[in-house]
Coordinates of C-alpha atoms in Angstrom, one line a residue:
X239 CA -3.2 -19.4 46.2
X240 CA -4.2 -17.5 43.1
X241 CA -6.6 -19.2 40.8
X242 CA -5.0 -20.0 37.4
X243 CA -6.3 -17.8 34.6
X244 CA -8.4 -19.7 32.0
X245 CA -6.8 -19.8 28.5
X246 CA -9.3 -18.5 25.9
X247 CA -9.7 -20.4 22.6
X248 CA -9.2 -18.2 19.5
X249 CA -11.8 -19.5 17.1
X250 CA -10.7 -17.1 14.3
X251 CA -7.2 -18.5 14.5
X252 CA -8.6 -22.1 14.2
X253 CA -10.7 -21.1 11.2
X254 CA -7.8 -19.6 9.5
X255 CA -5.7 -22.7 10.1
X256 CA -8.4 -24.9 8.6
X257 CA -8.7 -22.6 5.5
X258 CA -5.0 -22.4 4.9
X259 CA -4.0 -25.9 5.9
X260 CA -1.4 -24.8 8.4
X261 CA -0.9 -26.7 11.7
X262 CA -1.9 -25.6 15.1
X263 CA 0.4 -26.4 18.0
X264 CA 0.3 -26.2 21.8
X265 CA 3.6 -27.0 23.7
X266 CA 3.7 -27.6 27.4
X267 CA 6.3 -29.0 29.9
X268 CA 4.3 -29.9 33.0
X269 CA 0.8 -30.1 31.5
X270 CA -1.3 -28.4 34.2
X271 CA -5.0 -29.1 34.3
X272 CA -5.8 -25.8 32.7
X273 CA -3.6 -26.6 29.6
X274 CA -5.3 -30.0 29.3
X275 CA -8.7 -28.4 29.3
X276 CA -7.5 -25.8 26.7
X277 CA -6.2 -28.6 24.4
X278 CA -9.6 -30.4 24.6
X279 CA -11.4 -27.1 23.9
X280 CA -9.2 -26.4 20.8
X281 CA -9.9 -29.9 19.5
X282 CA -13.6 -29.4 20.1
X283 CA -13.7 -26.1 18.2
X284 CA -11.5 -27.5 15.4
X285 CA -13.8 -30.6 14.9
X286 CA -16.9 -28.4 15.2
X287 CA -15.7 -26.0 12.5
X288 CA -15.2 -29.0 10.3
X289 CA -18.7 -30.3 11.2
X290 CA -17.2 -33.5 12.7
X291 CA -19.0 -33.2 16.1
X292 CA -19.6 -37.0 16.2
X293 CA -15.9 -37.5 16.7
X294 CA -15.3 -35.1 19.6
X295 CA -16.0 -37.5 22.5
X296 CA -13.9 -40.3 21.0
X297 CA -11.0 -38.1 19.9
X298 CA -10.9 -36.2 23.2
X299 CA -10.3 -39.4 25.0
X300 CA -7.6 -40.5 22.5
X301 CA -5.8 -37.2 22.8
X302 CA -5.9 -37.3 26.6
X303 CA -4.5 -40.8 26.5
X304 CA -1.7 -39.9 24.2
X305 CA -0.8 -36.7 26.2
X306 CA -0.7 -38.7 29.4
X307 CA 1.6 -41.3 27.8
X308 CA 3.9 -38.6 26.5
X309 CA 4.1 -36.9 29.9
X310 CA 4.8 -40.3 31.5
X311 CA 7.6 -41.0 29.0
X312 CA 9.2 -37.7 29.8
X313 CA 8.9 -38.3 33.6
X314 CA 10.4 -41.7 33.1
X315 CA 13.5 -40.1 31.5
X316 CA 14.3 -37.8 34.4
X317 CA 13.5 -40.5 37.0
X318 CA 15.9 -43.0 35.4
X319 CA 18.5 -40.2 35.3
X320 CA 18.1 -39.4 39.0
X321 CA 18.5 -43.1 39.8
X322 CA 21.6 -43.4 37.5
X323 CA 19.9 -46.1 35.5
X324 CA 20.4 -46.8 31.8
X325 CA 16.9 -46.8 30.3
X326 CA 18.1 -48.7 27.3
X327 CA 19.7 -51.6 29.2
X328 CA 17.2 -54.5 29.9
X329 CA 18.1 -55.3 33.5
X330 CA 18.3 -51.6 34.5
X331 CA 15.1 -50.8 32.7
X332 CA 13.3 -53.6 34.7
X333 CA 14.8 -52.3 37.9
X334 CA 13.8 -48.8 37.3
X335 CA 10.2 -49.7 36.3
X336 CA 9.8 -51.7 39.5
X337 CA 9.8 -48.5 41.6
X338 CA 8.9 -45.8 39.0
X339 CA 5.2 -45.6 39.6
X340 CA 5.3 -45.5 43.4
X341 CA 8.2 -43.1 43.6
X342 CA 7.0 -40.6 41.0
X343 CA 3.4 -40.6 42.3
X344 CA 4.6 -39.7 45.8
X345 CA 6.6 -36.7 44.5
X346 CA 5.1 -36.0 41.1
X347 CA 5.7 -32.2 41.2
X348 CA 9.4 -32.6 41.8
X349 CA 9.7 -34.8 38.7
X350 CA 7.5 -32.6 36.6
X351 CA 9.6 -29.6 37.6
X352 CA 12.7 -31.6 36.8
X353 CA 11.5 -32.5 33.3
X354 CA 10.7 -28.8 32.6
X355 CA 14.2 -27.8 33.6
X356 CA 15.6 -30.5 31.4
X357 CA 13.5 -29.2 28.5
X358 CA 11.3 -32.2 28.0
X359 CA 8.1 -31.1 26.3
X360 CA 4.8 -32.5 25.1
X361 CA 3.4 -30.9 21.9
X362 CA -0.2 -31.3 20.7
X363 CA -0.7 -30.6 17.0
X364 CA -3.8 -30.3 14.7
X365 CA -3.9 -29.9 10.9
X366 CA -6.5 -30.1 8.2
X367 CA -4.8 -30.6 4.8
X368 CA -5.3 -32.7 1.7
X369 CA -8.8 -33.7 2.9
X370 CA -7.3 -35.2 6.0
X371 CA -7.4 -34.3 9.6
X372 CA -4.1 -35.0 11.3
X373 CA -3.8 -35.1 15.1
X374 CA -0.3 -35.5 16.6
X375 CA 1.1 -35.7 20.1
X376 CA 4.9 -35.3 20.2
X377 CA 7.5 -35.5 23.0
X378 CA 11.2 -35.0 22.7
X379 CA 12.2 -38.4 24.2
X380 CA 12.7 -41.2 21.7
X381 CA 11.1 -44.5 22.5
X382 CA 13.4 -47.2 23.8
X383 CA 13.3 -50.6 22.2
X384 CA 11.2 -52.0 25.1
X385 CA 8.7 -49.2 25.0
X386 CA 8.3 -49.5 21.2
X387 CA 7.8 -53.3 21.5
X388 CA 5.3 -52.9 24.3
X389 CA 3.2 -50.4 22.4
X390 CA 3.0 -52.6 19.3
X391 CA 2.2 -55.6 21.4
X392 CA -0.8 -53.6 22.8
X393 CA -1.8 -52.5 19.3
X394 CA -1.8 -56.2 18.2
X395 CA -3.8 -57.3 21.2
X396 CA -6.3 -54.5 20.6
X397 CA -7.3 -56.3 17.4
X398 CA -8.4 -59.3 19.4
X399 CA -11.2 -57.5 21.2
X400 CA -14.6 -56.6 19.9
X401 CA -15.6 -54.3 22.8
X402 CA -14.1 -52.2 25.6
X403 CA -15.8 -54.4 28.2
X404 CA -14.1 -57.5 26.8
X405 CA -10.7 -55.8 26.8
X406 CA -11.1 -54.7 30.5
X407 CA -12.2 -58.2 31.6
X408 CA -9.2 -59.9 29.9
X409 CA -6.3 -57.6 30.6
X410 CA -4.5 -58.5 33.9
X411 CA -1.1 -57.2 33.2
X412 CA -0.3 -54.7 36.0
X413 CA 3.1 -53.4 34.9
X414 CA 3.2 -49.8 33.6
X415 CA -0.5 -49.4 34.1
X416 CA -1.4 -52.4 31.9
X417 CA -1.6 -50.4 28.7
X418 CA -5.4 -50.6 28.9
X419 CA -5.8 -46.9 27.9
X420 CA -4.0 -47.6 24.6
X421 CA -6.2 -50.6 23.8
X422 CA -9.4 -48.6 24.6
X423 CA -8.2 -45.8 22.4
X424 CA -7.8 -48.2 19.4
X425 CA -11.3 -49.6 20.1
X426 CA -12.7 -46.1 20.1
X427 CA -11.0 -45.3 16.8
X428 CA -12.6 -48.4 15.4
X429 CA -16.0 -47.1 16.5
X430 CA -15.6 -44.1 14.2
X431 CA -14.6 -46.2 11.2
X432 CA -10.8 -46.1 11.5
X433 CA -8.3 -49.0 11.5
X434 CA -4.8 -49.5 12.9
X435 CA -3.5 -48.0 9.7
X436 CA -4.9 -44.6 10.8
X437 CA -2.8 -44.7 14.0
X438 CA 1.0 -44.4 13.8
X439 CA 3.8 -44.4 16.3
X440 CA 7.3 -43.4 15.1
X441 CA 10.5 -41.7 16.2
X442 CA 11.9 -38.9 14.1
X443 CA 14.5 -36.2 14.7
X444 CA 14.7 -36.9 18.4
X445 CA 10.9 -36.9 18.9
X446 CA 8.4 -39.7 19.6
X447 CA 5.3 -39.0 17.4
X448 CA 1.9 -40.6 17.9
X449 CA -0.3 -39.7 15.0
X450 CA -4.0 -40.2 14.1
X451 CA -5.0 -39.6 10.5
X452 CA -8.7 -39.1 9.7
X453 CA -9.2 -39.0 5.9
X454 CA -12.4 -37.7 4.4
X455 CA -14.0 -40.6 2.6
X456 CA -13.9 -40.7 -1.2
X457 CA -17.6 -40.2 -1.1
X458 CA -17.1 -37.0 1.0
X459 CA -14.4 -35.7 -1.4
X460 CA -16.6 -36.4 -4.4
X461 CA -19.5 -34.6 -2.7
X462 CA -17.3 -31.7 -1.9
X463 CA -16.4 -31.4 -5.6
X464 CA -20.1 -31.6 -6.5
X465 CA -21.2 -28.9 -4.0
X466 CA -18.4 -26.6 -5.2
X467 CA -19.6 -27.0 -8.8
X468 CA -23.2 -26.3 -7.7
X469 CA -21.9 -23.2 -5.8
X470 CA -20.3 -21.7 -8.9
X471 CA -23.4 -22.5 -11.1
X472 CA -25.6 -20.8 -8.6
X473 CA -23.8 -17.4 -8.6
X474 CA -26.1 -16.1 -11.3
X475 CA -25.4 -12.5 -10.4
X476 CA -21.7 -12.9 -11.0
X477 CA -21.0 -11.1 -14.3
X478 CA -18.9 -12.4 -17.2
X479 CA -15.4 -11.3 -17.5
X480 CA -15.2 -7.7 -18.9
X481 CA -15.7 -7.6 -22.7
X482 CA -13.1 -4.9 -23.3
X483 CA -10.4 -7.0 -21.6
X484 CA -11.6 -10.2 -23.3
X485 CA -11.4 -8.4 -26.7
X486 CA -7.8 -7.3 -26.0
X487 CA -6.8 -10.8 -24.8
X488 CA -8.0 -12.2 -28.2
X489 CA -5.6 -9.7 -29.8
X490 CA -2.8 -10.8 -27.4
X491 CA -3.4 -14.4 -28.3
X492 CA -3.1 -13.7 -32.0
X493 CA 0.5 -14.6 -33.1
X494 CA 0.2 -12.1 -36.0
X495 CA -0.5 -9.2 -33.6
X496 CA 2.1 -6.4 -33.4
X497 CA 3.1 -4.8 -30.2
X498 CA 2.1 -1.4 -31.6
X499 CA -1.4 -2.8 -32.4
X500 CA -1.8 -4.1 -28.9
X501 CA -0.6 -0.9 -27.3
X502 CA -3.0 1.1 -29.5
X503 CA -6.0 -1.1 -28.6
X504 CA -5.3 -0.8 -24.9
X505 CA -4.7 3.0 -25.2
X506 CA -8.1 3.5 -26.8
X507 CA -9.7 2.5 -23.4
X508 CA -8.8 5.5 -21.1
X509 CA -9.9 3.8 -17.9
X510 CA -8.0 0.5 -18.7
X511 CA -4.9 2.5 -19.7
X512 CA -4.9 4.4 -16.3
X513 CA -5.4 1.1 -14.3
X514 CA -2.7 -0.7 -16.3
X515 CA -0.1 2.1 -15.9
X516 CA -1.0 2.3 -12.2
X517 CA -0.3 -1.4 -11.8
X518 CA 2.9 -1.4 -13.8
X519 CA 4.2 1.6 -11.8
X520 CA 3.2 0.0 -8.4
X521 CA 5.8 -1.1 -5.8
X522 CA 5.5 -4.7 -7.0
X523 CA 7.4 -4.1 -10.2
X524 CA 10.0 -1.7 -8.8
X525 CA 10.7 0.0 -12.1
X526 CA 13.9 2.2 -12.1
X527 CA 11.8 5.1 -13.6
X528 CA 8.1 5.6 -14.0
X529 CA 6.4 4.2 -17.2
X530 CA 4.2 6.8 -18.8
X531 CA 2.7 5.1 -21.8
X532 CA 1.3 1.7 -22.8
X533 CA 3.8 1.1 -25.6
X534 CA 6.6 1.3 -23.0
X535 CA 4.6 -0.9 -20.6
X536 CA 4.2 -3.6 -23.3
X537 CA 7.9 -3.5 -24.0
X538 CA 8.9 -3.6 -20.3
X539 CA 6.4 -6.3 -19.2
X540 CA 6.0 -8.3 -22.4
X541 CA 3.0 -9.9 -24.0
X542 CA 2.5 -12.5 -21.3
X543 CA 3.0 -9.9 -18.5
X544 CA 0.5 -7.5 -20.1
X545 CA -2.0 -10.4 -20.5
X546 CA -1.7 -11.3 -16.8
X547 CA -2.0 -7.6 -15.7
X548 CA -5.3 -7.5 -17.7
X549 CA -6.5 -10.6 -15.9
X550 CA -5.7 -8.9 -12.7
X551 CA -7.6 -5.7 -13.6
X552 CA -10.5 -7.7 -14.9
X553 CA -10.8 -9.9 -11.9
X554 CA -10.6 -7.0 -9.4
X555 CA -13.2 -5.1 -11.5
X556 CA -15.6 -8.0 -11.8
X557 CA -15.3 -8.9 -8.1
X558 CA -15.0 -5.3 -6.8
X559 CA -15.2 -5.1 -3.0
X560 CA -17.4 -2.1 -3.0
X561 CA -18.3 -1.3 0.6
X562 CA -17.8 -4.9 1.8
X563 CA -15.0 -4.6 4.4
X564 CA -14.3 -8.3 4.5
X565 CA -13.9 -8.4 0.7
X566 CA -11.7 -5.3 0.9
X567 CA -9.5 -7.1 3.5
X568 CA -9.2 -10.2 1.3
X569 CA -8.2 -8.1 -1.8
X570 CA -5.6 -6.1 0.3
X571 CA -4.1 -9.4 1.5
X572 CA -4.1 -10.6 -2.1
X573 CA -2.2 -7.5 -3.3
X574 CA 0.4 -8.2 -0.6
X575 CA 0.8 -11.8 -1.7
X576 CA 1.1 -10.7 -5.3
X577 CA 3.9 -8.3 -4.2
X578 CA 5.7 -11.0 -2.2
X579 CA 5.2 -13.6 -5.0
X580 CA 6.6 -11.4 -7.7
X581 CA 9.7 -10.4 -5.7
X582 CA 10.3 -13.9 -4.5
X583 CA 10.2 -15.0 -8.2
X584 CA 12.7 -12.3 -9.2
X585 CA 15.1 -13.5 -6.5
X586 CA 14.6 -17.3 -6.6
X587 CA 13.4 -18.0 -10.2
X588 CA 15.1 -15.3 -12.2
X589 CA 16.2 -17.8 -14.9
X590 CA 12.5 -18.9 -15.5
X591 CA 10.8 -15.9 -17.1
X592 CA 7.4 -17.6 -17.2
X593 CA 7.4 -18.0 -13.4
X594 CA 8.5 -14.4 -12.9
X595 CA 5.8 -13.1 -15.3
X596 CA 3.0 -15.3 -13.9
X597 CA 3.9 -14.8 -10.2
X598 CA 2.0 -11.5 -9.7
X599 CA -1.3 -12.6 -11.2
X600 CA -1.2 -15.9 -9.4
X601 CA -0.4 -14.3 -6.1
X602 CA -3.2 -11.7 -6.6
X603 CA -5.9 -14.3 -7.5
X604 CA -4.8 -17.2 -5.2
X605 CA -7.7 -16.6 -2.8
X606 CA -10.4 -15.7 -5.4
X607 CA -12.5 -18.5 -4.0
X608 CA -12.8 -16.6 -0.7
X609 CA -14.0 -13.5 -2.6
X610 CA -16.8 -15.6 -4.2
X611 CA -18.0 -16.6 -0.7
X612 CA -18.2 -12.9 0.1
X613 CA -20.0 -12.3 -3.2
X614 CA -22.7 -14.9 -2.4
X615 CA -25.9 -13.5 -0.9
X616 CA -27.2 -15.4 2.2
X617 CA -30.4 -16.3 0.3
X618 CA -28.2 -17.9 -2.4
X619 CA -26.5 -20.0 0.2
X620 CA -29.8 -21.1 1.6
X621 CA -31.0 -22.0 -1.9
X622 CA -27.8 -23.9 -2.5
X623 CA -28.3 -25.9 0.7
X624 CA -31.8 -26.9 -0.5
X625 CA -30.3 -28.0 -3.9
X626 CA -27.8 -30.1 -2.1
X627 CA -30.5 -31.9 -0.2
X628 CA -32.4 -32.6 -3.5
X629 CA -29.3 -34.0 -5.0
X630 CA -28.6 -36.1 -1.9
X631 CA -25.4 -34.2 -1.0
X632 CA -25.2 -34.5 2.8
X633 CA -25.6 -31.2 4.7
X634 CA -22.2 -31.8 6.5
X635 CA -20.5 -31.7 3.2
X636 CA -22.1 -28.3 2.4
X637 CA -21.0 -27.0 5.8
X638 CA -17.4 -28.2 5.1
X639 CA -17.4 -26.0 2.0
X640 CA -18.7 -23.1 4.0
X641 CA -15.8 -23.7 6.5
X642 CA -13.5 -22.9 3.6
X643 CA -11.8 -26.3 3.1
X644 CA -12.5 -26.1 -0.7
X645 CA -12.0 -22.5 -1.6
X646 CA -9.1 -23.3 -3.8
X647 CA -11.3 -25.6 -5.9
X648 CA -14.0 -23.0 -6.1
X649 CA -11.6 -20.3 -7.3
X650 CA -10.2 -22.7 -9.9
X651 CA -13.8 -23.5 -11.2
X652 CA -14.6 -19.8 -11.7
X653 CA -11.3 -19.1 -13.5
X654 CA -12.0 -22.1 -15.8
X655 CA -15.4 -20.5 -16.5
X656 CA -13.5 -17.3 -17.5
X657 CA -11.1 -19.3 -19.7
X658 CA -8.0 -18.2 -17.7
X659 CA -4.7 -19.9 -18.6
X660 CA -4.1 -23.3 -17.0
X661 CA -1.2 -22.0 -14.9
X662 CA -3.4 -19.5 -13.1
X663 CA -6.2 -22.1 -12.5
X664 CA -3.8 -24.7 -11.2
X665 CA -2.0 -22.3 -8.8
X666 CA -5.4 -21.3 -7.4
X667 CA -6.5 -24.9 -7.0
X668 CA -3.4 -26.1 -5.3
X669 CA -2.0 -23.1 -3.4
X670 CA -2.6 -24.8 0.0
X671 CA -1.4 -28.2 -1.3
X672 CA 1.5 -27.3 -3.7
X673 CA 3.0 -30.8 -3.4
X674 CA -0.1 -32.1 -5.2
X675 CA 0.1 -29.6 -8.1
X676 CA 1.0 -30.9 -11.6
X677 CA 4.7 -31.0 -12.0
X678 CA 4.9 -28.2 -14.5
X679 CA 3.2 -25.8 -12.1
X680 CA 4.7 -27.1 -8.8
X681 CA 7.5 -24.5 -8.5
X682 CA 5.2 -21.5 -9.1
X683 CA 2.4 -23.0 -6.8
X684 CA 5.0 -23.5 -4.1
X685 CA 6.3 -20.0 -4.5
X686 CA 2.8 -18.5 -4.2
X687 CA 2.0 -20.7 -1.2
X688 CA 5.2 -19.5 0.5
X689 CA 4.4 -15.9 -0.3
X690 CA 1.0 -16.3 1.2
X691 CA 2.4 -17.7 4.4
X692 CA 5.1 -15.0 4.5
X693 CA 2.4 -12.3 4.4
X694 CA 0.4 -14.0 7.2
X695 CA 3.7 -14.2 9.2
X696 CA 4.5 -10.6 8.4
X697 CA 1.0 -9.6 9.6
X698 CA 1.5 -11.7 12.8
X699 CA -1.3 -14.1 11.9
X700 CA 0.8 -17.3 12.1
X701 CA 4.1 -18.4 13.7
X702 CA 7.2 -19.8 12.1
X703 CA 6.4 -23.4 13.1
X704 CA 3.3 -23.2 10.9
X705 CA 5.4 -22.7 7.7
X706 CA 5.6 -25.9 5.7
X707 CA 9.1 -27.4 5.8
X708 CA 8.6 -28.6 2.2
X709 CA 8.4 -25.0 1.0
X710 CA 11.4 -23.9 3.0
X711 CA 13.5 -26.7 1.5
X712 CA 12.4 -25.8 -2.1
X713 CA 13.7 -22.2 -1.6
X714 CA 16.7 -23.2 0.5
X715 CA 15.6 -21.3 3.6
X716 CA 17.5 -23.1 6.4
X717 CA 16.6 -21.2 9.5
X718 CA 14.0 -18.9 11.2
X719 CA 16.6 -16.1 11.1
X720 CA 17.0 -16.4 7.3
X721 CA 13.2 -16.5 6.9
X722 CA 12.8 -13.4 9.1
X723 CA 15.3 -11.4 7.1
X724 CA 13.5 -12.2 3.8
X725 CA 10.1 -11.3 5.2
X726 CA 11.2 -8.1 6.8
X727 CA 13.1 -7.0 3.7
X728 CA 10.0 -7.7 1.5
X729 CA 7.7 -6.1 4.0
X730 CA 9.8 -2.9 4.2
X731 CA 10.0 -2.7 0.4
X732 CA 6.2 -3.1 0.1
X733 CA 5.6 -0.3 2.7
X734 CA 8.2 2.0 1.1
X735 CA 6.4 1.5 -2.3
X736 CA 3.1 2.6 -0.8
X737 CA 4.5 6.0 0.3

């Protein structure tokens, strides 16, 4: 018999999921040993990237227990069906459970194959978002009343024990495997500082979901904020925003300024004029005919639009990628997100001119925090690490920042330092958590967040399941087919504009 090929863990995909806050999911029907090992390895890499190694042993056990329970629940469904028993009827449930264990253990491959043919799956999910690690195991067989009651009885009993040994010595119930594994799992979660509130069991949309939530402590969150501020302070070599653009922005902010004066001031800077006209004539703005002078550009784009374009040019100039390939890649991705953001805004928010005008700049700068990481010299990061130690900021918190979990906050801090408008700063800060953005910026933040995910999807970096349903609902995208059409249309327009 051929040896099963080992599934390789893609560490870069896990890092990206952590940085962007999207979920990771593994779906299986029969859960062969190789898949179980792979799930454990993914969990291990995920927690290692987040510098949470102390949790690996405990959470690996918990996940294994939850997956085993989900597989068993699926097997139970097909077993009851083959016996023509109603799993929801008390007497028939008791009758089925009397023979379930012995019958299925003697012919387990038959029942596993049967549940695969029936489409009963087990899904393992991981996500880092809102300073919380979420671990889920799902299966598409809703709990019966008896199963639900039994689980909660075990959860209640788990609170009575102070140790695993005590639990083992006192549990004598032999039906359905005694539920000892669930009790041990709760005791293990207690060991890493969690309570029963961090463990949830629920049924939703035809699935049974068991969920473990591991929130970063308030102290960790506060320290993340502190180390992010220290990071921005430490970038001494980062220049101030270009003076020529700052000077023109002061003119743009003056209510007494005339469009002709603004156009003349911009036109006096040959380099800036060329860059601004290049941007206005790019594929993103899809002008019916080319714009050849700044006066026309100001009329077409408006004061707010020109101001945002100047912020774009200034940021790209200040944080120029030079020969840094990684930085170039981030800027190229940012330009794609800017294009998608602007065109989504024109289609979905046409009645809100501010959103349309702000969409391009916010899309372009949403990942400016990542650029700052690339700007930072290794020696600077070493110095920052030493400063964190002196200020009693734990090293694990510093490493969380390096993992990218706080790049939105870092980007927001630098745009505050540059006195950018609040709308830009807030979109940067919340682009991975748009539901947490201030109400007045929520729609635009959601739009940029969706645009970023669409670009990642277009570039085949993520799958459709990783797109936040919250965002799809806001923009009334009801299916994968509809989503695919939008992404392909925007992608084709973007490629056409580059030619």
